[in-house]
């Protein structure tokens, strides 16, 4: 069974809700490692959590997650990404399956830029990107509500994540686990 590492930063708990929904979706199909980037992981602006990086080394699939702030991932997530350069130079994460998820304050809050950032990070590492294969706005279950094929993009409605976004996150978890299982 492949290991799915869900690497994320969350401030208000919304991105963490998505991470847990991704984990639920992959349950029974993959081992799950919830890898929350914490403020204590960043010392003098540098990410310093070797154990988290080693978890990704062992994973067959990785889901990257961050809120979208000012048109991109948070500084905390970016510090993690910058610290992955050692792995990049040795291509330690090459051929792993990767996907991404983000949430923003507005429906058109530049979440696509955050997902693009994640996909470029994955490409630099030689990872294989896994987007959503659900046509936006056409799914009977309401999944992929915002219509992003690159990954899961969400926003709050009246202060909460819609259930359809959590169901989409579960779907992304199943998809990552299924593809990682085929790939291993």
Coordinates of C-alpha atoms in Angstrom, one line a residue:
X1 CA 0.0 0.0 0.0
X2 CA 1.5 3.4 -1.0
X3 CA 2.1 6.2 1.5
X4 CA 0.2 9.4 0.8
X5 CA 1.9 12.4 2.5
X6 CA -0.5 15.3 2.9
X7 CA 1.8 18.4 3.4
X8 CA -0.1 21.5 4.3
X9 CA -0.1 24.8 6.2
X10 CA -3.3 26.0 7.8
X11 CA -4.0 29.1 9.9
X12 CA -7.8 29.1 10.5
X13 CA -8.3 25.4 10.2
X14 CA -10.0 25.4 6.8
X15 CA -7.0 24.0 4.9
X16 CA -6.6 21.4 7.7
X17 CA -10.3 20.4 7.1
X18 CA -9.4 19.8 3.5
X19 CA -6.3 17.8 4.4
X20 CA -8.3 15.5 6.7
X21 CA -11.0 15.1 4.0
X22 CA -8.2 14.0 1.5
X23 CA -7.0 11.5 4.1
X24 CA -10.5 10.1 4.6
X25 CA -10.8 9.6 0.8
X26 CA -7.5 7.7 0.7
X27 CA -8.3 5.5 3.8
X28 CA -8.0 1.8 3.0
X29 CA -6.1 2.6 -0.3
X30 CA -3.0 4.1 1.1
X31 CA -1.1 4.7 4.4
X32 CA -1.7 8.3 5.4
X33 CA 0.8 10.8 6.8
X34 CA -0.7 14.2 7.7
X35 CA 2.3 16.6 7.6
X36 CA 1.2 19.9 9.0
X37 CA 3.8 22.7 8.6
X38 CA 3.9 24.5 11.9
X39 CA 5.2 27.9 12.8
X40 CA 7.9 26.2 15.0
X41 CA 9.2 24.4 11.9
X42 CA 10.5 27.8 10.6
X43 CA 13.6 29.2 12.3
X44 CA 15.0 32.5 11.1
X45 CA 12.9 32.2 8.0
X46 CA 14.1 28.7 7.1
X47 CA 12.0 25.5 7.3
X48 CA 13.7 23.0 9.7
X49 CA 11.8 19.8 10.0
X50 CA 13.9 17.0 8.5
X51 CA 11.4 14.3 9.8
X52 CA 8.6 15.8 7.6
X53 CA 11.0 15.9 4.6
X54 CA 11.9 12.2 5.2
X55 CA 8.2 11.3 5.3
X56 CA 7.9 12.7 1.8
X57 CA 11.1 10.8 0.8
X58 CA 9.2 7.5 1.6
X59 CA 5.8 8.5 0.1
X60 CA 4.5 7.3 -3.2
X61 CA 2.1 10.3 -3.4
X62 CA 2.1 13.8 -2.0
X63 CA -0.7 16.4 -1.7
X64 CA 0.5 19.9 -1.3
X65 CA -1.9 22.4 0.5
X66 CA -1.9 26.0 1.6
X67 CA -4.4 28.8 1.9
X68 CA -4.0 31.3 -0.9
X69 CA -2.7 34.6 0.5
X70 CA -2.0 37.6 -1.7
X71 CA -2.2 35.5 -4.8
X72 CA 0.0 32.5 -3.8
X73 CA 0.8 30.0 -1.1
X74 CA 1.6 31.3 2.4
X75 CA 5.2 32.2 3.4
X76 CA 5.2 29.1 5.7
X77 CA 4.5 26.8 2.8
X78 CA 7.0 28.6 0.6
X79 CA 9.7 28.1 3.4
X80 CA 9.0 24.4 3.2
X81 CA 9.3 24.4 -0.6
X82 CA 12.5 26.4 -0.4
X83 CA 13.9 23.8 2.0
X84 CA 13.2 21.0 -0.4
X85 CA 16.0 22.2 -2.7
X86 CA 18.3 19.5 -1.3
X87 CA 15.9 16.9 -2.4
X88 CA 15.5 18.6 -5.8
X89 CA 19.3 18.6 -6.5
X90 CA 19.3 14.8 -5.9
X91 CA 15.8 14.3 -7.5
X92 CA 14.7 12.4 -4.3
X93 CA 11.0 13.0 -5.1
X94 CA 11.2 12.1 -8.8
X95 CA 8.3 9.9 -10.1
X96 CA 6.1 10.4 -7.1
X97 CA 2.5 11.3 -7.8
X98 CA 1.6 14.9 -6.6
X99 CA -1.6 16.9 -6.3
X100 CA -2.7 20.1 -4.7
X101 CA -5.4 21.9 -2.8
X102 CA -6.0 25.4 -1.6
X103 CA -8.7 27.7 -0.3
X104 CA -9.2 31.5 -0.5
X105 CA -11.5 34.1 0.8
X106 CA -13.2 34.8 -2.6
X107 CA -14.5 32.6 -5.4
X108 CA -12.0 34.2 -7.8
X109 CA -9.3 34.8 -5.2
X110 CA -6.3 33.7 -7.3
X111 CA -6.4 30.1 -6.0
X112 CA -5.3 28.9 -9.5
X113 CA -2.0 30.7 -9.0
X114 CA -1.4 28.7 -5.8
X115 CA -2.2 25.4 -7.6
X116 CA 0.1 26.4 -10.4
X117 CA 2.9 27.1 -7.9
X118 CA 2.3 23.5 -6.5
X119 CA 2.4 22.0 -9.9
X120 CA 5.7 23.8 -10.8
X121 CA 7.2 22.7 -7.5
X122 CA 6.2 19.1 -8.3
X123 CA 7.6 19.4 -11.9
X124 CA 10.9 20.8 -10.6
X125 CA 11.1 17.7 -8.4
X126 CA 10.3 15.4 -11.3
X127 CA 7.0 14.4 -9.8
X128 CA 3.9 13.4 -11.9
X129 CA 1.0 15.9 -11.4
X130 CA -2.5 14.6 -10.7
X131 CA -5.3 17.1 -11.2
X132 CA -9.0 16.6 -10.9
X133 CA -10.8 14.7 -13.6
X134 CA -14.3 16.1 -12.7
X135 CA -15.7 18.6 -15.2
X136 CA -16.5 21.8 -13.2
X137 CA -20.1 22.6 -12.7
X138 CA -21.3 19.4 -14.3
X139 CA -20.9 16.8 -11.6
X140 CA -24.3 15.6 -10.2
X141 CA -22.7 15.5 -6.7
X142 CA -21.5 19.2 -7.0
X143 CA -17.8 18.2 -6.8
X144 CA -15.2 20.6 -8.3
X145 CA -17.6 23.5 -7.6
X146 CA -15.1 26.1 -8.8
X147 CA -14.1 24.1 -11.9
X148 CA -10.4 23.9 -11.4
X149 CA -8.9 21.0 -13.3
X150 CA -5.4 21.6 -11.9
X151 CA -6.4 20.7 -8.3
X152 CA -8.9 21.4 -5.6
X153 CA -9.7 25.1 -5.3
X154 CA -12.2 26.3 -2.7
X155 CA -13.6 29.3 -0.9
X156 CA -15.7 29.8 2.2
X157 CA -19.4 30.5 2.0
X158 CA -20.8 32.2 5.1
X159 CA -17.6 31.3 7.0
X160 CA -17.6 27.6 6.2
X161 CA -16.5 25.1 3.5
X162 CA -19.4 23.8 1.5
X163 CA -19.9 20.0 1.9
X164 CA -19.3 19.6 -1.9
X165 CA -15.7 20.9 -1.4
X166 CA -15.1 18.4 1.3
X167 CA -16.5 15.6 -0.9
X168 CA -14.2 16.9 -3.7
X169 CA -11.2 16.7 -1.3
X170 CA -12.1 13.1 -0.5
X171 CA -12.3 12.3 -4.2
X172 CA -8.8 13.9 -4.7
X173 CA -7.5 11.6 -1.9
X174 CA -8.9 8.5 -3.5
X175 CA -7.6 9.6 -6.9
X176 CA -4.0 10.2 -5.5
X177 CA -4.0 6.9 -3.7
X178 CA -5.4 4.9 -6.7
X179 CA -2.8 6.4 -9.1
X180 CA 0.0 5.9 -6.6
X181 CA -1.1 2.3 -6.1
X182 CA -0.9 1.7 -9.9
X183 CA 2.4 3.5 -10.2
X184 CA 4.2 1.6 -7.4

